[in-house]
Short mmCIF file of C-alpha atoms in Angstrom, two decimals:
data_model
loop_
_atom_site.label_atom_id
_atom_site.label_comp_id
_atom_site.label_asym_id
_atom_site.label_seq_id
_atom_site.Cartn_x
_atom_site.Cartn_y
_atom_site.Cartn_z
CA MET A 1 -63.40 79.15 102.70
CA LYS A 2 -61.09 81.55 100.88
CA SER A 3 -58.10 80.36 101.77
CA VAL A 4 -58.82 76.59 101.07
CA ALA A 5 -60.30 77.52 97.35
CA LYS A 6 -57.04 79.02 96.20
CA PRO A 7 -54.78 76.43 96.80
CA VAL A 8 -57.49 73.75 94.94
CA LEU A 9 -57.76 75.98 92.07
CA PHE A 10 -53.76 75.91 91.69
CA LEU A 11 -53.81 72.30 91.76
CA ILE A 12 -56.46 71.98 89.16
CA SER A 13 -54.77 74.26 86.89
CA ILE A 14 -51.51 72.33 87.05
CA LEU A 15 -53.55 69.07 86.47
CA LEU A 16 -54.80 70.58 83.26
CA LEU A 17 -51.53 72.00 82.28
CA LEU A 18 -49.70 68.47 82.62
CA MET A 19 -52.73 66.77 80.83
CA LEU A 20 -52.51 69.29 77.73
CA GLU A 21 -48.86 68.42 77.63
CA ALA A 22 -49.35 64.80 77.79
CA CYS A 23 -52.02 64.99 74.88
CA GLY A 24 -49.44 67.01 72.69
CA GLU A 25 -46.75 64.18 73.42
CA SER A 26 -49.04 61.70 72.31
CA GLY A 27 -50.12 63.31 69.22
CA ALA A 28 -46.31 63.61 68.15
CA SER A 29 -45.45 59.90 69.24
CA THR A 30 -46.52 57.58 66.14
CA THR A 31 -44.79 54.66 67.52
CA ASP A 32 -47.98 52.85 68.44
CA ALA A 33 -47.61 54.02 72.06
CA ASP A 34 -51.34 53.56 72.66
CA ALA A 35 -51.33 56.26 75.37
CA ASP A 36 -54.54 55.59 76.87
CA THR A 37 -54.71 58.68 79.12
CA ASP A 38 -58.24 57.53 80.57
CA SER A 39 -58.23 60.82 82.33
CA ASP A 40 -60.11 59.71 85.54
CA THR A 41 -59.40 61.33 88.59
CA ASP A 42 -57.64 58.56 89.41
CA SER A 43 -54.93 59.24 86.68
CA ASP A 44 -55.09 55.81 85.61
CA SER A 45 -52.51 55.94 83.00
CA ASP A 46 -53.31 52.77 80.98
CA SER A 47 -50.01 52.67 78.77
CA ASP A 48 -51.14 49.91 76.54
CA SER A 49 -48.10 50.05 74.65
CA ASP A 50 -49.09 47.87 71.72
CA SER A 51 -45.85 48.21 69.78
CA ASP A 52 -46.89 46.25 66.74
CA THR A 53 -43.91 46.58 64.68
CA ASP A 54 -44.74 43.95 62.11
CA SER A 55 -41.14 44.12 60.49
CA ASP A 56 -41.50 41.48 57.57
CA SER A 57 -37.93 42.05 56.70
CA ASP A 58 -38.21 39.32 53.68
CA THR A 59 -34.98 39.87 52.35
CA ASP A 60 -35.05 37.30 49.71
CA THR A 61 -31.36 37.37 47.90
CA ASP A 62 -31.79 34.81 45.53
CA THR A 63 -27.92 35.21 44.36
CA ASP A 64 -28.28 33.00 41.53
CA SER A 65 -24.37 33.41 40.79
CA ASP A 66 -24.71 32.78 37.15
CA SER A 67 -22.85 35.74 36.39
CA ASP A 68 -24.94 36.54 33.56
CA SER A 69 -25.01 40.30 34.49
CA ASP A 70 -28.76 40.06 34.75
CA SER A 71 -29.15 42.37 37.90
CA ASP A 72 -32.94 41.95 38.64
CA THR A 73 -33.14 44.06 41.85
CA ASP A 74 -36.91 43.22 42.65
CA THR A 75 -37.43 45.63 45.75
CA ASP A 76 -41.03 44.85 47.02
CA THR A 77 -41.64 47.71 49.87
CA ASP A 78 -44.81 46.65 51.29
CA THR A 79 -45.58 49.48 53.54
CA ASP A 80 -49.05 48.43 55.26
CA SER A 81 -49.66 51.88 57.44
CA ASP A 82 -52.57 50.81 59.45
CA SER A 83 -53.62 53.72 61.60
CA ASP A 84 -56.27 52.56 64.15
CA SER A 85 -57.23 55.64 65.85
CA ASP A 86 -59.41 54.63 69.02
CA SER A 87 -60.88 57.73 69.94
CA ASP A 88 -62.00 56.83 73.28
CA SER A 89 -59.60 59.15 74.76
CA ASP A 90 -57.83 55.91 74.76
CA SER A 91 -55.67 57.22 71.96
CA ASP A 92 -54.93 53.74 70.55
CA THR A 93 -52.53 54.63 68.03
CA ASP A 94 -52.15 51.13 66.43
CA SER A 95 -49.28 52.11 63.81
CA ASP A 96 -48.84 48.34 62.07
CA THR A 97 -45.69 49.39 60.09
CA ASP A 98 -45.75 46.36 58.14
CA SER A 99 -42.35 47.08 56.39
CA ASP A 100 -42.53 44.25 54.00
CA THR A 101 -39.09 44.97 52.38
CA ASP A 102 -39.23 42.06 50.03
CA THR A 103 -35.66 42.74 48.61
CA ASP A 104 -35.75 40.03 46.33
CA THR A 105 -32.38 41.10 45.21
CA ASP A 106 -32.81 38.46 42.58
CA SER A 107 -29.31 39.47 41.83
CA ASP A 108 -29.21 36.99 39.10
CA THR A 109 -25.58 37.76 38.54
CA ASP A 110 -25.60 35.46 35.15
CA THR A 111 -22.32 36.49 34.86
CA ASP A 112 -22.07 33.48 32.06
CA THR A 113 -18.36 34.11 32.25
CA ASP A 114 -18.57 31.14 30.32
CA SER A 115 -14.89 30.69 30.96
CA ASP A 116 -14.88 28.75 27.77
CA THR A 117 -11.10 29.21 27.61
CA ASP A 118 -11.11 27.21 24.46
CA THR A 119 -7.38 27.52 24.70
CA ASP A 120 -7.29 25.04 21.81
CA ALA A 121 -3.53 25.69 22.08
CA ASP A 122 -3.84 22.96 19.44
CA SER A 123 0.05 22.95 20.44
CA ASP A 124 0.23 21.49 16.85
CA ALA A 125 3.73 22.15 17.58
CA ASP A 126 4.08 19.40 14.45
CA SER A 127 7.48 20.04 15.35
CA ASP A 128 7.80 17.42 12.32
CA ALA A 129 11.22 17.49 13.42
CA ASP A 130 11.25 14.71 10.88
CA THR A 131 14.59 13.80 11.95
CA ASP A 132 15.07 11.82 8.66
CA THR A 133 17.48 9.69 10.41
CA ASP A 134 17.91 8.18 6.79
CA ALA A 135 20.91 9.62 7.03
CA ASP A 136 21.48 8.09 3.49
CA THR A 137 24.50 6.69 4.77
CA GLU A 138 26.29 4.81 1.82
CA PRO A 139 27.49 1.23 2.83
CA GLU A 140 31.17 0.67 3.59
CA ILE A 141 33.00 -0.53 0.72
CA CYS A 142 35.58 -2.91 1.28
CA GLU A 143 36.52 -3.83 -2.30
CA VAL A 144 35.26 -2.96 -5.74
CA LEU A 145 35.15 -6.21 -7.45
CA SER A 146 33.96 -5.22 -11.16
CA THR A 147 32.81 -1.82 -13.10
CA GLY A 148 31.80 -3.85 -16.09
CA LEU A 149 30.06 -6.99 -16.23
CA GLU A 150 29.88 -9.35 -19.16
CA ARG A 151 26.29 -9.98 -20.46
CA VAL A 152 26.04 -13.73 -20.78
CA PRO A 153 24.36 -14.51 -24.34
CA SER A 154 20.72 -15.92 -24.36
CA ARG A 155 20.59 -19.47 -25.41
CA VAL A 156 18.32 -20.33 -28.33
CA MET A 157 17.65 -24.08 -29.01
CA ILE A 158 15.87 -24.60 -32.63
CA LEU A 159 13.49 -27.51 -32.52
CA GLU A 160 12.25 -28.02 -36.07
CA ASP A 161 9.66 -30.11 -37.46
CA LYS A 162 11.11 -32.67 -39.77
CA SER A 163 7.88 -34.52 -40.82
CA GLN A 164 7.14 -35.38 -44.46
CA SER A 165 4.88 -32.48 -44.72
CA MET A 166 7.70 -30.05 -44.57
CA ARG A 167 8.47 -31.09 -48.29
CA ASP A 168 5.04 -29.37 -49.33
CA ASP A 169 5.54 -25.89 -50.72
CA ASN A 170 9.35 -26.11 -50.42
CA LYS A 171 9.06 -25.58 -46.75
CA TRP A 172 12.01 -27.25 -45.66
CA THR A 173 14.10 -25.12 -47.97
CA LEU A 174 12.47 -21.82 -46.80
CA ALA A 175 12.99 -22.62 -43.21
CA MET A 176 16.72 -23.19 -43.81
CA ASP A 177 16.79 -19.76 -45.44
CA ALA A 178 14.92 -18.04 -42.43
CA ILE A 179 17.21 -19.75 -40.04
CA ASP A 180 20.29 -18.70 -42.02
CA SER A 181 19.06 -14.97 -41.82
CA MET A 182 18.77 -15.07 -38.14
CA ILE A 183 21.99 -16.54 -37.23
CA ALA A 184 23.96 -14.30 -39.71
CA ASN A 185 22.53 -11.23 -37.65
CA PHE A 186 22.88 -12.87 -34.25
CA ASP A 187 25.69 -15.40 -34.18
CA ALA A 188 27.81 -13.30 -31.99
CA ASP A 189 25.24 -12.37 -29.69
CA ILE A 190 22.98 -15.78 -29.18
CA SER A 191 24.38 -19.27 -28.52
CA PHE A 192 22.31 -21.22 -31.07
CA GLY A 193 21.59 -25.27 -30.96
CA LEU A 194 19.51 -27.54 -33.12
CA ASP A 195 17.29 -30.42 -32.58
CA LEU A 196 14.62 -31.95 -34.78
CA PHE A 197 11.52 -33.95 -34.41
CA ASN A 198 11.85 -36.75 -35.76
CA VAL A 199 15.34 -37.85 -35.99
CA SER A 200 15.19 -40.59 -38.51
CA THR A 201 17.54 -40.36 -41.49
CA GLY A 202 15.36 -42.12 -43.88
CA ASN A 203 11.66 -42.83 -44.77
CA SER A 204 10.38 -45.36 -42.34
CA GLY A 205 7.31 -46.12 -43.91
CA ILE A 206 3.69 -46.07 -42.16
CA ASN A 207 4.06 -47.48 -38.86
CA GLY A 208 7.79 -48.15 -39.36
CA ALA A 209 10.44 -48.01 -36.33
CA GLY A 210 11.70 -44.66 -36.97
CA MET A 211 8.36 -42.94 -37.81
CA CYS A 212 8.02 -41.08 -34.55
CA ALA A 213 11.77 -41.37 -33.46
CA VAL A 214 13.42 -38.78 -30.92
CA GLY A 215 16.95 -38.96 -29.85
CA ASP A 216 18.61 -39.59 -26.74
CA ALA A 217 20.73 -36.70 -26.92
CA VAL A 218 20.36 -33.27 -28.68
CA ILE A 219 21.60 -32.89 -32.20
CA LEU A 220 23.73 -29.88 -31.50
CA ASP A 221 24.17 -28.22 -27.92
CA THR A 222 24.23 -24.42 -27.97
CA ASP A 223 27.28 -22.32 -28.32
CA LEU A 224 28.40 -18.55 -29.62
CA ASN A 225 29.43 -18.52 -33.12
CA ASN A 226 27.34 -22.07 -33.88
CA GLY A 227 25.78 -20.69 -37.04
CA THR A 228 27.76 -22.52 -39.49
CA ASN A 229 27.27 -25.95 -37.63
CA VAL A 230 23.80 -25.46 -37.25
CA LEU A 231 23.17 -24.60 -41.15
CA THR A 232 25.58 -27.77 -41.90
CA THR A 233 23.73 -30.25 -39.63
CA LEU A 234 20.45 -29.00 -41.15
CA SER A 235 21.64 -29.83 -44.56
CA GLU A 236 22.35 -33.56 -43.89
CA TYR A 237 18.39 -34.09 -43.34
CA SER A 238 15.47 -34.18 -45.41
CA PRO A 239 12.00 -34.13 -44.44
CA SER A 240 10.32 -37.46 -43.97
CA ASN A 241 8.04 -39.42 -41.36
CA ALA A 242 5.83 -38.35 -38.49
CA THR A 243 5.57 -35.44 -36.13
CA PRO A 244 6.27 -36.46 -32.49
CA LEU A 245 6.15 -32.93 -31.10
CA LEU A 246 5.16 -33.91 -27.60
CA LEU A 247 7.82 -36.24 -27.27
CA ALA A 248 10.70 -33.92 -28.61
CA MET A 249 9.63 -31.62 -25.98
CA GLU A 250 9.88 -34.00 -23.02
CA ASN A 251 13.32 -34.82 -24.07
CA PHE A 252 14.23 -31.34 -22.44
CA THR A 253 12.78 -32.41 -19.05
CA ASP A 254 16.03 -34.16 -18.64
CA ALA A 255 19.00 -31.90 -17.90
CA SER A 256 21.39 -34.45 -19.54
CA TYR A 257 19.82 -34.18 -22.74
CA ALA A 258 21.36 -30.93 -23.59
CA PRO A 259 23.61 -30.19 -20.79
CA VAL A 260 25.23 -26.89 -22.00
CA PHE A 261 21.74 -25.29 -22.89
CA MET A 262 20.40 -26.67 -19.49
CA ASP A 263 22.90 -25.72 -17.08
CA GLY A 264 20.85 -22.73 -15.76
CA SER A 265 23.65 -20.23 -16.48
CA ALA A 266 21.86 -18.31 -19.04
CA ASN A 267 18.49 -17.54 -20.41
CA SER A 268 17.45 -20.44 -22.25
CA TYR A 269 14.51 -20.42 -25.15
CA LEU A 270 13.32 -23.35 -26.92
CA VAL A 271 12.00 -21.95 -30.36
CA ILE A 272 9.64 -24.60 -32.22
CA ILE A 273 8.80 -24.42 -35.84
CA SER A 274 6.13 -26.67 -36.94
CA ASP A 275 3.57 -27.05 -39.85
CA GLY A 276 1.17 -29.34 -38.34
CA MET A 277 0.03 -31.18 -35.18
CA ASP A 278 1.28 -33.90 -33.21
CA THR A 279 0.91 -37.47 -35.17
CA CYS A 280 2.76 -39.58 -32.60
CA GLY A 281 1.09 -39.24 -29.12
CA VAL A 282 2.61 -40.10 -25.70
CA ASP A 283 3.67 -43.63 -26.88
CA GLY A 284 5.17 -42.78 -30.05
CA VAL A 285 2.81 -44.47 -32.54
CA PHE A 286 1.81 -42.83 -35.41
CA ASP A 287 -1.96 -41.38 -35.60
CA GLN A 288 -2.60 -39.46 -38.54
CA ASN A 289 -5.41 -37.66 -36.60
CA GLY A 290 -3.57 -36.91 -33.48
CA SER A 291 -3.97 -38.41 -30.05
CA ILE A 292 -2.83 -35.79 -27.61
CA SER A 293 -4.64 -32.85 -25.85
CA SER A 294 -3.66 -29.35 -25.42
CA ASP A 295 -3.40 -29.94 -21.76
CA GLN A 296 -0.63 -32.59 -22.53
CA LEU A 297 1.22 -29.78 -24.29
CA THR A 298 0.46 -27.26 -21.64
CA ALA A 299 1.45 -29.35 -18.88
CA VAL A 300 4.89 -30.34 -20.45
CA THR A 301 5.62 -26.65 -21.66
CA GLU A 302 5.03 -25.73 -17.73
CA THR A 303 7.45 -28.23 -16.54
CA LEU A 304 10.00 -26.65 -18.80
CA ARG A 305 9.36 -23.33 -17.44
CA ASP A 306 9.14 -24.04 -13.92
CA GLU A 307 11.71 -27.04 -13.41
CA MET A 308 14.02 -26.45 -16.12
CA GLY A 309 14.44 -22.75 -16.37
CA ILE A 310 13.42 -23.05 -20.20
CA GLN A 311 10.98 -20.68 -22.04
CA THR A 312 9.04 -21.46 -25.06
CA ILE A 313 8.21 -19.68 -28.16
CA VAL A 314 6.34 -21.37 -31.01
CA ILE A 315 5.97 -20.49 -35.04
CA GLY A 316 3.19 -22.18 -37.06
CA PHE A 317 4.49 -22.35 -40.65
CA GLY A 318 2.47 -22.87 -43.41
CA ASP A 319 -1.41 -23.64 -43.73
CA GLY A 320 -1.75 -27.18 -42.14
CA ILE A 321 -1.15 -25.95 -38.61
CA ASP A 322 -3.28 -26.89 -35.50
CA PRO A 323 -3.57 -23.39 -33.56
CA THR A 324 -4.89 -24.79 -30.57
CA GLN A 325 -2.03 -27.33 -29.99
CA LEU A 326 0.44 -24.22 -30.94
CA ASN A 327 -1.41 -21.69 -28.54
CA ALA A 328 -1.34 -24.20 -25.64
CA ILE A 329 2.22 -23.98 -25.97
CA ALA A 330 2.69 -20.70 -26.48
CA ALA A 331 0.50 -19.54 -23.58
CA ALA A 332 2.49 -21.58 -21.03
CA GLY A 333 5.85 -20.69 -22.72
CA GLY A 334 6.87 -18.08 -20.14
CA THR A 335 7.63 -15.17 -22.47
CA ASP A 336 5.73 -12.04 -23.83
CA PHE A 337 4.75 -14.03 -27.05
CA THR A 338 1.77 -15.76 -25.67
CA THR A 339 0.33 -16.87 -28.91
CA TYR A 340 2.04 -18.49 -31.79
CA PHE A 341 3.64 -16.82 -34.60
CA ASP A 342 1.73 -17.36 -37.82
CA ALA A 343 4.07 -17.41 -40.56
CA ALA A 344 2.39 -18.29 -44.01
CA ASP A 345 5.31 -18.33 -46.29
CA GLY A 346 9.13 -18.03 -45.98
CA ALA A 347 9.19 -14.18 -45.67
CA GLU A 348 7.03 -14.08 -42.73
CA LEU A 349 9.07 -17.08 -41.13
CA THR A 350 12.30 -15.00 -41.55
CA ASP A 351 10.54 -12.07 -39.93
CA ALA A 352 9.31 -14.06 -37.00
CA LEU A 353 12.77 -15.60 -36.48
CA ASN A 354 14.56 -12.42 -36.43
CA THR A 355 11.85 -10.79 -34.47
CA ILE A 356 12.32 -13.43 -31.76
CA ALA A 357 16.31 -13.26 -31.91
CA GLU A 358 16.25 -9.46 -31.30
CA THR A 359 13.80 -9.84 -28.39
CA VAL A 360 16.03 -12.58 -26.53
CA ALA A 361 19.46 -11.23 -27.56
CA VAL A 362 19.16 -8.37 -24.89
CA ASN A 363 19.06 -10.44 -21.60
CA CYS A 364 19.43 -9.70 -18.18
CA THR A 365 22.31 -12.39 -17.14
CA PHE A 366 25.80 -11.38 -16.46
CA GLU A 367 28.83 -13.31 -15.48
CA ILE A 368 31.23 -11.91 -12.54
CA GLY A 369 33.51 -14.86 -13.26
CA THR A 370 35.40 -16.89 -10.62
CA ILE A 371 36.70 -15.10 -7.58
CA ASP A 372 40.15 -16.35 -6.49
CA ASN A 373 40.62 -14.31 -3.37
CA GLU A 374 39.65 -16.53 -0.46
CA ASP A 375 39.22 -13.13 1.72
CA ILE A 376 36.22 -12.08 -0.36
CA ASN A 377 32.69 -13.24 1.24
CA LEU A 378 30.39 -13.56 -1.69
CA ASP A 379 27.44 -13.05 0.91
CA TYR A 380 28.47 -9.29 0.94
CA VAL A 381 28.08 -8.43 -2.84
CA ASN A 382 26.24 -5.11 -3.62
CA ILE A 383 25.39 -4.18 -7.18
CA TYR A 384 24.72 -1.04 -8.90
CA PHE A 385 23.59 0.57 -12.06
CA ASP A 386 25.78 3.33 -12.17
CA ASP A 387 25.13 4.69 -8.73
CA GLN A 388 21.94 3.30 -8.09
CA PRO A 389 21.89 0.32 -5.97
CA VAL A 390 20.00 -2.89 -6.85
CA PRO A 391 19.09 -4.87 -3.97
CA ARG A 392 19.73 -8.87 -3.75
CA ASP A 393 16.44 -10.69 -4.68
CA ASP A 394 17.25 -14.55 -3.86
CA GLY A 395 15.22 -16.55 -6.50
CA CYS A 396 13.90 -13.26 -7.72
CA ALA A 397 11.19 -13.91 -5.23
CA VAL A 398 10.14 -10.22 -5.21
CA GLY A 399 10.81 -9.63 -8.55
CA ILE A 400 12.60 -6.23 -8.28
CA GLY A 401 16.57 -7.09 -7.75
CA TRP A 402 19.11 -9.66 -8.79
CA THR A 403 19.67 -13.36 -7.78
CA TRP A 404 22.49 -15.69 -8.36
CA THR A 405 21.95 -18.13 -11.18
CA ASP A 406 24.63 -21.22 -10.23
CA ALA A 407 25.82 -22.78 -7.16
CA ASP A 408 29.43 -21.62 -7.80
CA ARG A 409 28.07 -17.95 -7.65
CA THR A 410 29.69 -16.98 -11.14
CA THR A 411 26.65 -15.62 -12.75
CA ILE A 412 23.87 -13.24 -11.73
CA GLU A 413 20.51 -12.46 -13.24
CA PHE A 414 18.72 -9.21 -12.89
CA CYS A 415 14.69 -9.88 -12.24
CA ASN A 416 11.92 -8.49 -13.85
CA TYR A 417 11.71 -4.83 -12.57
CA ALA A 418 15.63 -4.50 -12.73
CA CYS A 419 15.96 -5.94 -16.11
CA GLY A 420 13.34 -3.70 -17.37
CA GLN A 421 15.56 -0.88 -16.56
CA LEU A 422 18.47 -2.33 -18.36
CA LYS A 423 16.55 -2.82 -21.65
CA THR A 424 14.84 0.48 -21.28
CA GLU A 425 17.24 3.16 -19.40
CA ASP A 426 20.61 4.47 -20.33
CA ILE A 427 22.71 2.53 -17.83
CA GLU A 428 26.43 3.17 -18.57
CA GLN A 429 28.37 1.14 -15.79
CA LEU A 430 27.24 -2.04 -13.93
CA ARG A 431 29.26 -2.06 -10.88
CA VAL A 432 30.11 -4.94 -8.21
CA GLU A 433 31.17 -4.13 -4.69
CA ILE A 434 31.82 -6.20 -1.60
CA ALA A 435 30.52 -4.70 1.69
CA CYS A 436 32.70 -4.97 4.63
CA THR A 437 29.90 -5.93 7.23
CA PRO A 438 26.57 -7.87 6.82
CA ALA A 439 24.93 -4.63 7.77
CA ASP A 440 26.04 -2.94 4.67
CA VAL A 441 24.68 -5.58 2.47
CA GLN A 442 21.36 -4.36 0.37
CA ILE A 443 18.96 -7.12 0.37
CA VAL A 444 15.22 -6.92 -0.32
#
């Protein structure tokens, strides 16, 4: 019995030691090894290895690469340590390591690098290389035709009232004296001529044949140094009969009536001196009360201006004038004198005539003369005020340059703007040159 008991005790001791060892190990190992050492003699090592590693690795990497450098590191570490100790010697160490690493790295790298490289390189390299190719190249000159042009004298046709009423207040004599004064001052600068309304040499009586007579040709055509002839002719007439103003003006709508005055090669002015209103109408029948309208006088004046190249200026002499008729003529006359001159007496008539003569004497028409050289092409003419070019302005259509006034191209006229320069600026020389090619001709 002794010999059997010893080995049995020895085995029991070893088993106890093994069990103690196993218990020690199960205390250290928290890895949910649930070491169910159900110590039964059967050594039923129920190793219920409940390894519940709930590793909820929620790496919510919200990389909102908005580069706004907003580094939002949202580290949500949800450590759910569930230590379920089942003390049935069943050592159920349920170590539920719910490692919920919600690393919401909301790496909102809002690096709003707003690469707004607004390189507004506004390469406003406004190189303004303004290559002003306006090389200011002077036109090529083939010939200088003239360095001094002759001014063409203006022409003044005196159209004087010779009606019976001009006897009143000695107006006929006062008018002759005023005309004499003007001629004495301007006879060398202006070509004067004379015509009358009416032209009868005696008193025709009421309704007589010569009461409203006008001529078939001008009494005295215009010419320089014509003053003596004008005054001599005037002295041969004396006032009588009626006032055929409209009919006398209509005569100048026919170029053959006064060929020199109306040849178009010079500035031509019709200067009317009247002491009353028209009393002959359109048919030449005397009417003491007048029978024509101001519209009729306007119409004939416009015809003279636009078709015949004649500008009209009016002087009312004495106190018996008709302002409406005279102003109708003045307004359409084409000059700066758009209302009639009101001359109450001889002195005022003298002043009016000299003012008119002084104004028209400085004109803008010049003579080039006849060119004998057949090689010269007058289409290539350039004209200069000193060194300033004046462009050709055909028919003065634009009103700034110069134009030919005659078909033979011997005379030129400077248009409004250029004429104004001649009258107001100190221009020393008018020069005419012939360009070599059409490209060198200066035209508006």
